Amino acid sequence: MKTRLLILLLGVVSLNACAQHKTENVFIISLDGLRWQELYTGADAQLIENKDYVDNTNELSTLFWRETPTERREVLMPFFWNTLAKEGQLLGNRELGSLVNCTNNMWFSYPGYNEILTGKADDARINSNAKIQNPNETILEFAIKQEGLKGKVAAFGSWDVFPYIINEGRSGVPVNAGFEKSADEPLSEREQFLNKLQDEIPSPWGGVRLDAFTHHFAMEYVKKHSPKLVYIAYGETDDFAHDGEYDHYLKSAKQTDQFIKEIWEYIQSTPQYKDKTTLLITTDHGRGTEPLDTWRSHGTDITGAGEIWMAAIGPDTPALGVVEKGQYYQNQLAATAAKLLGLEYKIEGGGKAVETFIK
């Protein structure tokens, strides 16, 4: 009897050990307004040689046009297709029946980021891009209060509304966004240089800095502090699209892909992160397709603007590649991050708990 009991107890311990996640760190990454169409099929045939949206059509075609959608997406976002698609999961290829949608009905940035980070749409209160303090608690704010995560949560964004979305003052989450300089004393030589360079290189937009600054400020912080939960929000793709510059939209998408590659390579080369870190990647909203000019726009009146995508790579993500079929939602990302970190962050939608999206 004692032997049987011991075997049973060992079996329970073994099952519990298997049930625990290997993930100890999560990086949430977003690319503002990047369409699922470009992610899954590459450059758009109707836009790449359209002189209304491209200055040098020959150059852009040389860079990004290939005969098949598979070739086009690989040349546009090589890290996604050479690494993430082989070792992780991608959802939202609607041509294969994989659907990812916003649950908010706004289909623009602040409501999308609120949903990504809180797991809930809030159309009653989050219905503009105005700089109002978010009344909702994000997964970042919840996490920073938990044992073992105090001082280990941070956020970086190109858009100057992120301190409000994350409610920096109330939450205690350090946010570097917009045109903020690094104030993380003592500053590294690289941070000092980035602070100086940000003053010297003008952005094309009033409220959004160039993504290179967001990326490198984030990387310096990660190297200095080894945070366990990080949010990095790249913004250029949306702003170039609004400006009708399809060439810069594609070039920015490729550059962001390379930024994410750099993050992943650093993670996999650093002992405190290697094989213990998951990347969760998504976008805040989609864009239009028909009529053609609506690729520049999004919002409730733009068909397709609520259609998005999600991706994941990490030790608890089965290598399924492009997931075929299924309905997923933007509100699942926060729940996924919480579960991977072992947090009891309760999110409810439609009267039931929101599920994770990793299959």
Short mmCIF file of C-alpha atoms in Angstrom, two decimals:
data_model
loop_
_atom_site.label_atom_id
_atom_site.label_comp_id
_atom_site.label_asym_id
_atom_site.label_seq_id
_atom_site.Cartn_x
_atom_site.Cartn_y
_atom_site.Cartn_z
CA MET A 1 0.00 0.00 0.00
CA LYS A 2 2.83 2.41 0.93
CA THR A 3 4.60 1.67 -2.34
CA ARG A 4 1.45 2.35 -4.34
CA LEU A 5 0.87 5.59 -2.44
CA LEU A 6 4.43 6.72 -3.11
CA ILE A 7 4.05 5.97 -6.82
CA LEU A 8 0.79 7.92 -6.89
CA LEU A 9 2.34 10.91 -5.12
CA LEU A 10 5.31 10.88 -7.48
CA GLY A 11 2.90 10.80 -10.41
CA VAL A 12 1.06 13.85 -9.08
CA VAL A 13 4.33 15.73 -8.58
CA SER A 14 5.40 14.79 -12.11
CA LEU A 15 2.10 16.01 -13.61
CA ASN A 16 2.33 19.31 -11.70
CA ALA A 17 5.88 19.82 -12.91
CA CYS A 18 4.79 19.20 -16.51
CA ALA A 19 1.90 21.63 -16.11
CA GLN A 20 4.18 24.49 -15.09
CA HIS A 21 5.40 26.81 -17.80
CA LYS A 22 9.03 27.14 -18.75
CA THR A 23 8.44 30.81 -19.51
CA GLU A 24 9.80 33.19 -16.87
CA ASN A 25 9.82 36.34 -19.02
CA VAL A 26 7.42 37.81 -21.57
CA PHE A 27 8.04 40.47 -24.21
CA ILE A 28 4.83 41.92 -25.68
CA ILE A 29 5.52 43.61 -29.02
CA SER A 30 3.15 45.52 -31.30
CA LEU A 31 3.45 46.94 -34.80
CA ASP A 32 0.94 49.74 -35.21
CA GLY A 33 -1.58 49.12 -37.99
CA LEU A 34 0.34 46.49 -39.93
CA ARG A 35 -2.21 44.65 -42.09
CA TRP A 36 -2.52 40.88 -42.01
CA GLN A 37 -2.45 40.99 -45.81
CA GLU A 38 1.19 42.13 -45.93
CA LEU A 39 2.23 39.78 -43.15
CA TYR A 40 0.81 36.72 -44.91
CA THR A 41 1.11 37.59 -48.60
CA GLY A 42 3.77 40.30 -48.77
CA ALA A 43 3.64 43.41 -50.94
CA ASP A 44 0.24 44.27 -52.39
CA ALA A 45 0.17 44.00 -56.20
CA GLN A 46 -2.24 46.95 -56.46
CA LEU A 47 -0.02 49.25 -54.40
CA ILE A 48 3.61 48.40 -55.05
CA GLU A 49 3.65 50.03 -58.50
CA ASN A 50 1.01 52.66 -57.78
CA LYS A 51 2.66 56.06 -58.22
CA ASP A 52 0.06 57.68 -55.99
CA TYR A 53 1.65 55.85 -53.06
CA VAL A 54 5.20 55.03 -54.19
CA ASP A 55 7.95 57.46 -55.22
CA ASN A 56 10.26 54.95 -56.88
CA THR A 57 8.25 51.96 -58.10
CA ASN A 58 11.26 50.25 -59.70
CA GLU A 59 13.23 50.33 -56.46
CA LEU A 60 10.30 49.07 -54.39
CA SER A 61 9.55 46.24 -56.80
CA THR A 62 13.19 45.17 -56.75
CA LEU A 63 13.13 45.12 -52.95
CA PHE A 64 9.79 43.49 -52.28
CA TRP A 65 8.12 42.05 -55.38
CA ARG A 66 8.38 38.31 -55.97
CA GLU A 67 6.18 35.98 -58.02
CA THR A 68 4.47 34.16 -55.19
CA PRO A 69 2.90 35.34 -51.91
CA THR A 70 5.20 32.99 -50.00
CA GLU A 71 8.30 34.57 -51.54
CA ARG A 72 6.94 38.08 -51.06
CA ARG A 73 6.22 37.64 -47.36
CA GLU A 74 9.64 36.08 -46.77
CA VAL A 75 11.48 38.97 -48.37
CA LEU A 76 9.35 41.49 -46.46
CA MET A 77 9.60 39.92 -43.00
CA PRO A 78 12.41 37.35 -43.00
CA PHE A 79 12.56 36.83 -39.22
CA PHE A 80 8.85 36.06 -39.07
CA TRP A 81 9.09 33.51 -41.86
CA ASN A 82 12.54 32.01 -41.37
CA THR A 83 12.43 31.75 -37.59
CA LEU A 84 9.08 32.50 -35.97
CA ALA A 85 7.04 30.47 -38.46
CA LYS A 86 9.32 27.47 -37.93
CA GLU A 87 9.65 27.65 -34.14
CA GLY A 88 6.41 29.38 -33.09
CA GLN A 89 2.87 30.17 -34.20
CA LEU A 90 1.15 32.77 -36.39
CA LEU A 91 -2.59 33.38 -36.32
CA GLY A 92 -4.77 35.53 -38.53
CA ASN A 93 -4.22 34.27 -42.06
CA ARG A 94 -7.82 34.69 -43.14
CA GLU A 95 -7.18 32.93 -46.44
CA LEU A 96 -6.73 29.74 -44.40
CA GLY A 97 -9.70 30.36 -42.11
CA SER A 98 -7.64 31.64 -39.19
CA LEU A 99 -9.48 34.72 -37.92
CA VAL A 100 -8.26 37.25 -35.37
CA ASN A 101 -10.52 40.20 -34.54
CA CYS A 102 -10.70 43.15 -32.20
CA THR A 103 -13.54 42.91 -29.69
CA ASN A 104 -13.62 46.71 -29.40
CA ASN A 105 -15.69 48.39 -32.09
CA MET A 106 -13.48 51.45 -32.49
CA TRP A 107 -10.73 49.94 -34.66
CA PHE A 108 -8.12 52.56 -33.95
CA SER A 109 -5.12 52.85 -31.66
CA TYR A 110 -5.99 53.72 -28.06
CA PRO A 111 -8.93 51.27 -27.91
CA GLY A 112 -6.74 48.60 -29.51
CA TYR A 113 -3.85 49.08 -27.11
CA ASN A 114 -6.23 49.13 -24.18
CA GLU A 115 -7.65 45.79 -25.33
CA ILE A 116 -4.20 44.29 -25.93
CA LEU A 117 -2.94 45.28 -22.49
CA THR A 118 -6.06 44.86 -20.35
CA GLY A 119 -7.84 42.00 -22.12
CA LYS A 120 -11.05 44.02 -22.29
CA ALA A 121 -12.66 46.38 -24.74
CA ASP A 122 -13.97 49.59 -23.16
CA ASP A 123 -15.86 51.40 -25.91
CA ALA A 124 -17.79 53.51 -23.41
CA ARG A 125 -14.69 55.20 -21.99
CA ILE A 126 -11.90 54.50 -24.49
CA ASN A 127 -13.40 55.91 -27.67
CA SER A 128 -10.78 58.38 -28.90
CA ASN A 129 -7.01 58.80 -29.10
CA ALA A 130 -7.13 61.66 -26.60
CA LYS A 131 -4.49 61.78 -23.86
CA ILE A 132 -6.69 60.60 -21.02
CA GLN A 133 -5.43 58.43 -18.19
CA ASN A 134 -6.60 54.86 -18.74
CA PRO A 135 -9.13 53.96 -16.01
CA ASN A 136 -8.42 50.25 -16.62
CA GLU A 137 -5.61 48.22 -15.08
CA THR A 138 -3.23 46.75 -17.66
CA ILE A 139 -1.41 43.46 -17.29
CA LEU A 140 1.72 45.59 -16.80
CA GLU A 141 0.22 47.41 -13.82
CA PHE A 142 -1.10 44.18 -12.32
CA ALA A 143 2.25 42.42 -12.77
CA ILE A 144 4.42 45.11 -11.21
CA LYS A 145 2.53 44.69 -7.93
CA GLN A 146 3.27 40.97 -7.74
CA GLU A 147 6.03 39.36 -5.74
CA GLY A 148 9.11 38.83 -7.88
CA LEU A 149 8.02 41.35 -10.52
CA LYS A 150 8.44 44.64 -8.65
CA GLY A 151 10.95 46.69 -10.59
CA LYS A 152 10.88 44.12 -13.37
CA VAL A 153 8.22 45.61 -15.67
CA ALA A 154 8.75 48.35 -18.26
CA ALA A 155 7.25 49.78 -21.45
CA PHE A 156 8.59 51.60 -24.50
CA GLY A 157 6.59 53.17 -27.31
CA SER A 158 6.99 55.47 -30.28
CA TRP A 159 3.60 57.17 -29.72
CA ASP A 160 3.41 59.83 -27.02
CA VAL A 161 0.02 58.56 -25.77
CA PHE A 162 1.47 55.42 -24.16
CA PRO A 163 2.15 57.01 -20.76
CA TYR A 164 -1.62 57.61 -20.61
CA ILE A 165 -2.61 54.18 -21.97
CA ILE A 166 -0.47 52.53 -19.29
CA ASN A 167 -1.36 55.23 -16.74
CA GLU A 168 2.25 55.63 -15.75
CA GLY A 169 1.63 57.77 -12.67
CA ARG A 170 -0.89 55.42 -11.06
CA SER A 171 0.57 52.13 -12.24
CA GLY A 172 4.20 52.70 -11.32
CA VAL A 173 5.27 51.14 -14.63
CA PRO A 174 8.19 53.09 -16.13
CA VAL A 175 7.23 54.20 -19.65
CA ASN A 176 9.59 55.74 -22.19
CA ALA A 177 7.49 56.95 -25.14
CA GLY A 178 7.06 59.73 -27.65
CA PHE A 179 10.08 62.03 -27.53
CA GLU A 180 11.08 61.22 -23.98
CA LYS A 181 14.77 60.77 -23.34
CA SER A 182 16.21 58.06 -21.19
CA ALA A 183 16.33 59.18 -17.57
CA ASP A 184 17.60 55.80 -16.34
CA GLU A 185 20.55 57.06 -14.34
CA PRO A 186 23.37 56.34 -14.53
CA LEU A 187 23.02 56.60 -18.28
CA SER A 188 25.09 54.31 -20.43
CA GLU A 189 27.17 55.86 -23.19
CA ARG A 190 24.64 54.55 -25.70
CA GLU A 191 21.73 56.16 -23.83
CA GLN A 192 23.56 59.47 -23.72
CA PHE A 193 24.13 59.23 -27.45
CA LEU A 194 20.48 58.30 -28.15
CA ASN A 195 19.26 61.24 -26.05
CA LYS A 196 21.44 63.60 -28.08
CA LEU A 197 20.57 62.02 -31.42
CA GLN A 198 16.82 62.15 -30.77
CA ASP A 199 17.08 65.93 -30.47
CA GLU A 200 19.05 66.15 -33.69
CA ILE A 201 16.93 63.95 -35.99
CA PRO A 202 13.43 65.33 -36.60
CA SER A 203 10.48 62.99 -36.81
CA PRO A 204 7.98 63.40 -39.67
CA TRP A 205 5.19 63.43 -37.07
CA GLY A 206 4.27 65.54 -34.10
CA GLY A 207 3.41 62.77 -31.65
CA VAL A 208 5.40 59.77 -32.87
CA ARG A 209 9.17 59.38 -32.83
CA LEU A 210 11.11 57.15 -35.19
CA ASP A 211 11.05 53.51 -34.13
CA ALA A 212 14.82 53.20 -34.00
CA PHE A 213 14.83 55.32 -30.84
CA THR A 214 12.11 53.25 -29.21
CA HIS A 215 13.94 50.05 -30.08
CA HIS A 216 17.37 51.06 -28.86
CA PHE A 217 16.11 52.72 -25.66
CA ALA A 218 14.29 49.45 -24.94
CA MET A 219 17.33 47.30 -25.69
CA GLU A 220 19.56 49.37 -23.42
CA TYR A 221 17.05 49.09 -20.59
CA VAL A 222 16.74 45.33 -21.07
CA LYS A 223 20.52 44.91 -20.98
CA LYS A 224 20.83 47.02 -17.83
CA HIS A 225 17.89 45.67 -15.82
CA SER A 226 16.80 42.29 -17.23
CA PRO A 227 13.05 42.99 -16.82
CA LYS A 228 10.68 40.04 -16.77
CA LEU A 229 7.73 41.71 -18.52
CA VAL A 230 8.41 44.25 -21.27
CA TYR A 231 6.12 45.99 -23.71
CA ILE A 232 7.60 47.50 -26.89
CA ALA A 233 5.26 49.37 -29.24
CA TYR A 234 6.60 50.30 -32.68
CA GLY A 235 4.59 52.95 -34.51
CA GLU A 236 5.98 53.88 -37.93
CA THR A 237 3.96 51.48 -40.07
CA ASP A 238 0.68 53.18 -39.15
CA ASP A 239 1.93 56.72 -39.68
CA PHE A 240 3.53 55.99 -43.05
CA ALA A 241 0.26 54.34 -44.11
CA HIS A 242 -1.77 57.39 -43.06
CA ASP A 243 0.62 59.52 -45.10
CA GLY A 244 -0.05 57.30 -48.13
CA GLU A 245 3.61 56.25 -48.39
CA TYR A 246 3.44 52.56 -49.24
CA ASP A 247 7.18 52.42 -49.90
CA HIS A 248 8.03 53.62 -46.39
CA TYR A 249 5.29 51.42 -44.91
CA LEU A 250 6.94 48.32 -46.38
CA LYS A 251 10.46 49.41 -45.52
CA SER A 252 9.41 50.12 -41.95
CA ALA A 253 7.73 46.71 -41.66
CA LYS A 254 10.96 45.04 -42.74
CA GLN A 255 13.04 47.12 -40.35
CA THR A 256 10.74 46.27 -37.46
CA ASP A 257 11.05 42.60 -38.37
CA GLN A 258 14.81 43.02 -37.99
CA PHE A 259 14.38 44.82 -34.66
CA ILE A 260 12.38 41.82 -33.40
CA LYS A 261 15.08 39.50 -34.72
CA GLU A 262 17.65 41.45 -32.69
CA ILE A 263 15.50 41.10 -29.56
CA TRP A 264 15.13 37.35 -30.08
CA GLU A 265 18.84 36.83 -30.76
CA TYR A 266 19.72 38.77 -27.60
CA ILE A 267 17.23 36.68 -25.61
CA GLN A 268 18.64 33.42 -26.93
CA SER A 269 22.22 34.49 -26.23
CA THR A 270 21.62 35.66 -22.66
CA PRO A 271 21.48 33.10 -19.81
CA GLN A 272 18.70 34.79 -17.81
CA TYR A 273 16.45 34.83 -20.90
CA LYS A 274 17.52 31.88 -23.06
CA ASP A 275 14.79 29.23 -23.39
CA LYS A 276 12.83 30.99 -20.63
CA THR A 277 11.27 33.84 -22.62
CA THR A 278 8.20 34.14 -24.83
CA LEU A 279 7.53 36.85 -27.41
CA LEU A 280 3.87 37.77 -28.00
CA ILE A 281 3.48 39.94 -31.11
CA THR A 282 0.41 41.64 -32.55
CA THR A 283 -1.09 44.84 -33.95
CA ASP A 284 -3.66 47.28 -32.57
CA HIS A 285 -5.97 47.33 -35.62
CA GLY A 286 -6.20 46.46 -39.28
CA ARG A 287 -6.68 48.65 -42.35
CA GLY A 288 -8.96 48.78 -45.35
CA THR A 289 -8.54 47.06 -48.71
CA GLU A 290 -11.55 48.07 -50.80
CA PRO A 291 -11.79 50.66 -52.18
CA LEU A 292 -8.03 50.76 -52.64
CA ASP A 293 -7.44 54.10 -50.90
CA THR A 294 -8.77 52.70 -47.62
CA TRP A 295 -5.44 50.92 -47.06
CA ARG A 296 -4.42 54.27 -45.58
CA SER A 297 -7.24 54.27 -43.06
CA HIS A 298 -8.90 52.44 -40.21
CA GLY A 299 -11.82 52.96 -37.86
CA THR A 300 -15.38 51.72 -37.53
CA ASP A 301 -16.38 52.90 -41.00
CA ILE A 302 -13.50 51.06 -42.75
CA THR A 303 -14.29 47.48 -43.77
CA GLY A 304 -11.63 45.09 -42.50
CA ALA A 305 -10.09 47.47 -39.97
CA GLY A 306 -11.05 45.16 -37.10
CA GLU A 307 -9.13 42.24 -38.65
CA ILE A 308 -5.74 41.69 -37.03
CA TRP A 309 -3.12 38.98 -36.40
CA MET A 310 -1.10 37.54 -33.50
CA ALA A 311 2.10 35.54 -33.20
CA ALA A 312 4.12 33.83 -30.48
CA ILE A 313 7.47 32.15 -30.04
CA GLY A 314 8.92 30.70 -26.86
CA PRO A 315 9.48 27.56 -24.81
CA ASP A 316 5.76 26.95 -24.19
CA THR A 317 4.65 27.60 -27.76
CA PRO A 318 4.34 24.45 -29.90
CA ALA A 319 5.97 24.95 -33.30
CA LEU A 320 2.77 24.87 -35.35
CA GLY A 321 3.77 27.59 -37.82
CA VAL A 322 0.78 29.20 -39.54
CA VAL A 323 -2.27 28.06 -37.61
CA GLU A 324 -5.12 27.12 -39.93
CA LYS A 325 -8.74 27.78 -38.97
CA GLY A 326 -10.16 29.06 -35.71
CA GLN A 327 -11.49 32.29 -34.27
CA TYR A 328 -9.26 34.33 -31.96
CA TYR A 329 -9.51 37.79 -30.42
CA GLN A 330 -7.28 40.68 -29.47
CA ASN A 331 -8.39 40.40 -25.83
CA GLN A 332 -6.64 37.02 -25.53
CA LEU A 333 -3.13 38.48 -25.53
CA ALA A 334 -3.19 39.82 -21.96
CA ALA A 335 -4.61 36.52 -20.71
CA THR A 336 -1.84 34.66 -22.52
CA ALA A 337 0.90 36.82 -21.02
CA ALA A 338 -0.56 36.39 -17.53
CA LYS A 339 -0.82 32.62 -17.80
CA LEU A 340 2.72 32.27 -19.09
CA LEU A 341 3.97 34.26 -16.07
CA GLY A 342 1.82 32.25 -13.69
CA LEU A 343 -0.31 35.26 -12.70
CA GLU A 344 -3.94 35.12 -11.61
CA TYR A 345 -4.97 38.07 -13.76
CA LYS A 346 -8.69 37.52 -14.16
CA ILE A 347 -10.24 38.75 -17.36
CA GLU A 348 -13.85 38.15 -18.24
CA GLY A 349 -15.62 38.73 -21.52
CA GLY A 350 -19.16 37.76 -22.40
CA GLY A 351 -19.66 36.25 -18.94
CA LYS A 352 -16.72 33.83 -19.12
CA ALA A 353 -12.97 33.90 -18.57
CA VAL A 354 -10.92 34.93 -21.60
CA GLU A 355 -8.77 32.06 -22.87
CA THR A 356 -5.16 32.16 -24.00
CA PHE A 357 -4.44 32.11 -27.73
CA ILE A 358 -1.40 29.82 -27.85
CA LYS A 359 -2.58 26.42 -29.05
#
